[in-house]
Amino acid sequence: MKKRLLVMVLMVFLSSCGRLEVEEEPESQSIKLTEAFGGLTFERPLYITFLEEVAYVVLQKGQIYSIKDNQAILFLDISDRVYSKGNEQGLLGFAFDLDYLNNQRVFVNYTTQSETNISAFVEGQETILLTYEQPYSNHNGGHLDFGPDGYLYIASGDGGSSGDPHNHAQNSESLLGKILRVDVSQDQLKIPDDNPFGNEVYALGLRNPWRFSFDSKGDLYVGDVGQNKVEEINIIEMGKNYGWNVMEGTIPYSGDVNDAFERPIYEYSHQVGQSITGGYVYEGEKFEFLKGSYVYGDFVSGTIWALKEGQNSILLETNINIASFGKDEAGELYVVDLNGKIYTFEKD
């Protein structure tokens, strides 16, 4: 199935009270989504990544498939230890070791019935590196990726329910509602010496940072799923506090807005979408007009945008439940539909 839509530029400005004003302006470029990998279909795919020109698709129930020449081959199956009955539970994150071609080591983030495990696998053998409790079935975060500093970064949600009732996100001693950073260069996990709170926590005050990414400059972009009013995009810096659950984006939630909290670089209201899926800064060659734009979407509305220098452009309106974006080694982008398909961007 192919989806063709003319790119429309949607210029959105934040007023002083944090509400959204909308103005539309047409853009001459156009773009479409095309089924990738010969239209292969998977059961509840959540993520796609690439290594050595091979794609790897992560399924919620605990399988990872490699794809080459439009053929899917089982790469890793940990479904016997993954608990995925909740909509936000399962095998949520996957990353290759930086020296994978020599050590065959991979990392996963998955839920059991009451915990999150960060584990390393070598030839099917598991080493659990980090475990932390999940008091509810939602807001598990899940993404894994290596930063330019060589450390493994982990997205951790606030532990769930509604409104962060246990105030995990503002507690620097809790691993919930955070971006974590750990050293996995050896067999056992270590905490980097310069982590700001003396534990695994790198930054705090996040609700459910489902997907994040680094651009070529090393900036860490996070799409943080909102509560009642807004979805937000943050650039994460070490030791900074991004406000949840005192703030939801730029809006007071359970307390007064103050200068102790970092503001998002962009937010949109729930009239526009209700569950942000973080993406990537586009650094490919297919679309000159997209270069340097942060491409992201919304799981509920299916809208895909490009954000650059404060200007937000609608790329596509789709009926896709956008679980994730992917980026291949050439810098080209993919879209993962929870309903089974993987799409790639093409010129219309």
mmCIF file of N, CA and C in Angstrom, residues 71-133:
data_model
loop_
_atom_site.group_PDB
_atom_site.id
_atom_site.type_symbol
_atom_site.label_atom_id
_atom_site.label_comp_id
_atom_site.label_asym_id
_atom_site.label_seq_id
_atom_site.Cartn_x
_atom_site.Cartn_y
_atom_site.Cartn_z
ATOM 1 N N GLN A 71 13.697 -11.152 3.011
ATOM 2 C CA GLN A 71 13.428 -12.378 3.746
ATOM 3 C C GLN A 71 13.648 -12.124 5.234
ATOM 4 N N ALA A 72 12.691 -12.559 6.071
ATOM 5 C CA ALA A 72 12.794 -12.387 7.518
ATOM 6 C C ALA A 72 13.304 -13.675 8.153
ATOM 7 N N ILE A 73 14.357 -13.550 8.960
ATOM 8 C CA ILE A 73 14.979 -14.693 9.626
ATOM 9 C C ILE A 73 15.030 -14.402 11.123
ATOM 10 N N LEU A 74 14.605 -15.358 11.940
ATOM 11 C CA LEU A 74 14.616 -15.164 13.387
ATOM 12 C C LEU A 74 16.047 -14.981 13.875
ATOM 13 N N PHE A 75 16.287 -13.860 14.539
ATOM 14 C CA PHE A 75 17.618 -13.517 15.045
ATOM 15 C C PHE A 75 17.734 -13.807 16.535
ATOM 16 N N LEU A 76 16.695 -13.486 17.301
ATOM 17 C CA LEU A 76 16.691 -13.705 18.746
ATOM 18 C C LEU A 76 15.249 -13.877 19.199
ATOM 19 N N ASP A 77 15.023 -14.865 20.067
ATOM 20 C CA ASP A 77 13.680 -15.110 20.604
ATOM 21 C C ASP A 77 13.778 -15.221 22.119
ATOM 22 N N ILE A 78 13.244 -14.213 22.820
ATOM 23 C CA ILE A 78 13.223 -14.249 24.287
ATOM 24 C C ILE A 78 11.783 -14.171 24.798
ATOM 25 N N SER A 79 10.860 -14.630 23.972
ATOM 26 C CA SER A 79 9.440 -14.545 24.322
ATOM 27 C C SER A 79 9.102 -15.352 25.571
ATOM 28 N N ASP A 80 9.943 -16.329 25.930
ATOM 29 C CA ASP A 80 9.683 -17.132 27.117
ATOM 30 C C ASP A 80 9.900 -16.354 28.411
ATOM 31 N N ARG A 81 10.578 -15.203 28.340
ATOM 32 C CA ARG A 81 10.820 -14.411 29.555
ATOM 33 C C ARG A 81 10.216 -13.010 29.494
ATOM 34 N N VAL A 82 9.613 -12.664 28.354
ATOM 35 C CA VAL A 82 9.015 -11.340 28.172
ATOM 36 C C VAL A 82 7.538 -11.385 28.537
ATOM 37 N N TYR A 83 7.094 -10.424 29.337
ATOM 38 C CA TYR A 83 5.672 -10.276 29.659
ATOM 39 C C TYR A 83 5.123 -9.137 28.812
ATOM 40 N N SER A 84 4.155 -9.456 27.952
ATOM 41 C CA SER A 84 3.684 -8.470 26.974
ATOM 42 C C SER A 84 2.169 -8.351 26.931
ATOM 43 N N LYS A 85 1.486 -8.714 28.005
ATOM 44 C CA LYS A 85 0.023 -8.657 27.989
ATOM 45 C C LYS A 85 -0.502 -7.230 28.019
ATOM 46 N N GLY A 86 0.214 -6.320 28.652
ATOM 47 C CA GLY A 86 -0.179 -4.919 28.646
ATOM 48 C C GLY A 86 0.225 -4.249 27.349
ATOM 49 N N ASN A 87 -0.532 -3.249 26.930
ATOM 50 C CA ASN A 87 -0.243 -2.581 25.662
ATOM 51 C C ASN A 87 1.132 -1.938 25.626
ATOM 52 N N GLU A 88 1.668 -1.561 26.793
ATOM 53 C CA GLU A 88 2.955 -0.879 26.842
ATOM 54 C C GLU A 88 4.058 -1.760 27.408
ATOM 55 N N GLN A 89 3.793 -3.051 27.508
ATOM 56 C CA GLN A 89 4.788 -3.998 28.001
ATOM 57 C C GLN A 89 5.335 -4.820 26.840
ATOM 58 N N GLY A 90 6.453 -5.510 27.094
ATOM 59 C CA GLY A 90 7.018 -6.378 26.084
ATOM 60 C C GLY A 90 8.504 -6.152 25.901
ATOM 61 N N LEU A 91 8.998 -6.586 24.747
ATOM 62 C CA LEU A 91 10.377 -6.310 24.338
ATOM 63 C C LEU A 91 10.378 -4.928 23.713
ATOM 64 N N LEU A 92 10.903 -3.949 24.430
ATOM 65 C CA LEU A 92 10.693 -2.546 24.082
ATOM 66 C C LEU A 92 11.907 -1.875 23.462
ATOM 67 N N GLY A 93 13.097 -2.413 23.696
ATOM 68 C CA GLY A 93 14.298 -1.772 23.183
ATOM 69 C C GLY A 93 15.360 -2.782 22.800
ATOM 70 N N PHE A 94 16.214 -2.395 21.855
ATOM 71 C CA PHE A 94 17.251 -3.293 21.330
ATOM 72 C C PHE A 94 18.396 -2.459 20.782
ATOM 73 N N ALA A 95 19.624 -2.879 21.080
ATOM 74 C CA ALA A 95 20.797 -2.176 20.552
ATOM 75 C C ALA A 95 21.950 -3.155 20.388
ATOM 76 N N PHE A 96 22.732 -2.941 19.345
ATOM 77 C CA PHE A 96 23.948 -3.713 19.140
ATOM 78 C C PHE A 96 25.089 -3.126 19.957
ATOM 79 N N ASP A 97 25.922 -4.002 20.517
ATOM 80 C CA ASP A 97 27.159 -3.554 21.138
ATOM 81 C C ASP A 97 27.994 -2.804 20.104
ATOM 82 N N LEU A 98 28.734 -1.805 20.561
ATOM 83 C CA LEU A 98 29.563 -1.033 19.636
ATOM 84 C C LEU A 98 30.627 -1.891 18.972
ATOM 85 N N ASP A 99 30.957 -3.031 19.599
ATOM 86 C CA ASP A 99 31.940 -3.961 19.032
ATOM 87 C C ASP A 99 31.264 -5.270 18.633
ATOM 88 N N TYR A 100 30.015 -5.172 18.186
ATOM 89 C CA TYR A 100 29.223 -6.376 17.916
ATOM 90 C C TYR A 100 29.884 -7.308 16.904
ATOM 91 N N LEU A 101 30.501 -6.781 15.884
ATOM 92 C CA LEU A 101 31.070 -7.635 14.840
ATOM 93 C C LEU A 101 32.159 -8.546 15.394
ATOM 94 N N ASN A 102 32.720 -8.173 16.547
ATOM 95 C CA ASN A 102 33.731 -9.023 17.184
ATOM 96 C C ASN A 102 33.176 -9.828 18.348
ATOM 97 N N ASN A 103 32.264 -9.229 19.142
ATOM 98 C CA ASN A 103 31.826 -9.941 20.354
ATOM 99 C C ASN A 103 30.414 -10.513 20.281
ATOM 100 N N GLN A 104 29.654 -10.195 19.209
ATOM 101 C CA GLN A 104 28.299 -10.738 19.012
ATOM 102 C C GLN A 104 27.356 -10.424 20.176
ATOM 103 N N ARG A 105 27.567 -9.313 20.832
ATOM 104 C CA ARG A 105 26.795 -8.945 22.014
ATOM 105 C C ARG A 105 25.706 -7.944 21.644
ATOM 106 N N VAL A 106 24.497 -8.186 22.145
ATOM 107 C CA VAL A 106 23.384 -7.258 21.941
ATOM 108 C C VAL A 106 22.740 -6.957 23.290
ATOM 109 N N PHE A 107 21.987 -5.854 23.325
ATOM 110 C CA PHE A 107 21.324 -5.417 24.551
ATOM 111 C C PHE A 107 19.829 -5.269 24.301
ATOM 112 N N VAL A 108 19.044 -5.640 25.300
ATOM 113 C CA VAL A 108 17.591 -5.540 25.188
ATOM 114 C C VAL A 108 17.016 -4.895 26.445
ATOM 115 N N ASN A 109 15.856 -4.296 26.277
ATOM 116 C CA ASN A 109 15.061 -3.729 27.366
ATOM 117 C C ASN A 109 13.699 -4.401 27.290
ATOM 118 N N TYR A 110 13.344 -5.176 28.306
ATOM 119 C CA TYR A 110 12.061 -5.873 28.270
ATOM 120 C C TYR A 110 11.426 -5.891 29.657
ATOM 121 N N THR A 111 10.103 -6.097 29.660
ATOM 122 C CA THR A 111 9.359 -6.165 30.911
ATOM 123 C C THR A 111 9.052 -7.607 31.283
ATOM 124 N N THR A 112 9.134 -7.866 32.590
ATOM 125 C CA THR A 112 8.507 -9.043 33.174
ATOM 126 C C THR A 112 7.155 -8.566 33.720
ATOM 127 N N GLN A 113 6.504 -9.374 34.529
ATOM 128 C CA GLN A 113 5.186 -8.965 35.016
ATOM 129 C C GLN A 113 5.261 -7.741 35.929
ATOM 130 N N SER A 114 6.399 -7.540 36.601
ATOM 131 C CA SER A 114 6.476 -6.430 37.559
ATOM 132 C C SER A 114 7.789 -5.652 37.503
ATOM 133 N N GLU A 115 8.650 -5.953 36.530
ATOM 134 C CA GLU A 115 9.963 -5.318 36.489
ATOM 135 C C GLU A 115 10.389 -5.028 35.056
ATOM 136 N N THR A 116 11.399 -4.185 34.937
ATOM 137 C CA THR A 116 12.127 -3.998 33.684
ATOM 138 C C THR A 116 13.498 -4.638 33.826
ATOM 139 N N ASN A 117 13.911 -5.374 32.814
ATOM 140 C CA ASN A 117 15.259 -5.925 32.752
ATOM 141 C C ASN A 117 16.025 -5.290 31.600
ATOM 142 N N ILE A 118 17.234 -4.851 31.879
ATOM 143 C CA ILE A 118 18.197 -4.470 30.850
ATOM 144 C C ILE A 118 19.214 -5.594 30.808
ATOM 145 N N SER A 119 19.273 -6.302 29.681
ATOM 146 C CA SER A 119 20.090 -7.509 29.595
ATOM 147 C C SER A 119 20.995 -7.488 28.379
ATOM 148 N N ALA A 120 22.105 -8.207 28.512
ATOM 149 C CA ALA A 120 22.991 -8.475 27.382
ATOM 150 C C ALA A 120 22.806 -9.926 26.964
ATOM 151 N N PHE A 121 22.849 -10.163 25.652
ATOM 152 C CA PHE A 121 22.791 -11.515 25.113
ATOM 153 C C PHE A 121 23.989 -11.754 24.207
ATOM 154 N N VAL A 122 24.611 -12.911 24.383
ATOM 155 C CA VAL A 122 25.658 -13.384 23.485
ATOM 156 C C VAL A 122 25.306 -14.812 23.117
ATOM 157 N N GLU A 123 25.034 -15.035 21.835
ATOM 158 C CA GLU A 123 24.680 -16.369 21.340
ATOM 159 C C GLU A 123 23.560 -16.984 22.177
ATOM 160 N N GLY A 124 22.557 -16.184 22.494
ATOM 161 C CA GLY A 124 21.374 -16.671 23.191
ATOM 162 C C GLY A 124 21.493 -16.754 24.694
ATOM 163 N N GLN A 125 22.674 -16.480 25.246
ATOM 164 C CA GLN A 125 22.876 -16.548 26.689
ATOM 165 C C GLN A 125 22.707 -15.160 27.303
ATOM 166 N N GLU A 126 21.864 -15.070 28.329
ATOM 167 C CA GLU A 126 21.510 -13.785 28.920
ATOM 168 C C GLU A 126 22.335 -13.455 30.151
ATOM 169 N N THR A 127 22.750 -12.200 30.237
ATOM 170 C CA THR A 127 23.282 -11.621 31.465
ATOM 171 C C THR A 127 22.417 -10.420 31.816
ATOM 172 N N ILE A 128 21.695 -10.490 32.927
ATOM 173 C CA ILE A 128 20.868 -9.366 33.359
ATOM 174 C C ILE A 128 21.776 -8.325 34.007
ATOM 175 N N LEU A 129 21.783 -7.121 33.450
ATOM 176 C CA LEU A 129 22.667 -6.057 33.903
ATOM 177 C C LEU A 129 22.007 -5.116 34.898
ATOM 178 N N LEU A 130 20.708 -4.889 34.732
ATOM 179 C CA LEU A 130 19.995 -3.921 35.564
ATOM 180 C C LEU A 130 18.527 -4.321 35.619
ATOM 181 N N THR A 131 17.957 -4.289 36.811
ATOM 182 C CA THR A 131 16.535 -4.572 37.014
ATOM 183 C C THR A 131 15.940 -3.478 37.889
ATOM 184 N N TYR A 132 14.772 -2.971 37.493
ATOM 185 C CA TYR A 132 14.073 -2.032 38.365
ATOM 186 C C TYR A 132 12.572 -2.295 38.295
ATOM 187 N N GLU A 133 11.910 -1.993 39.395
ATOM 188 C CA GLU A 133 10.498 -2.332 39.562
ATOM 189 C C GLU A 133 9.610 -1.462 38.686
#
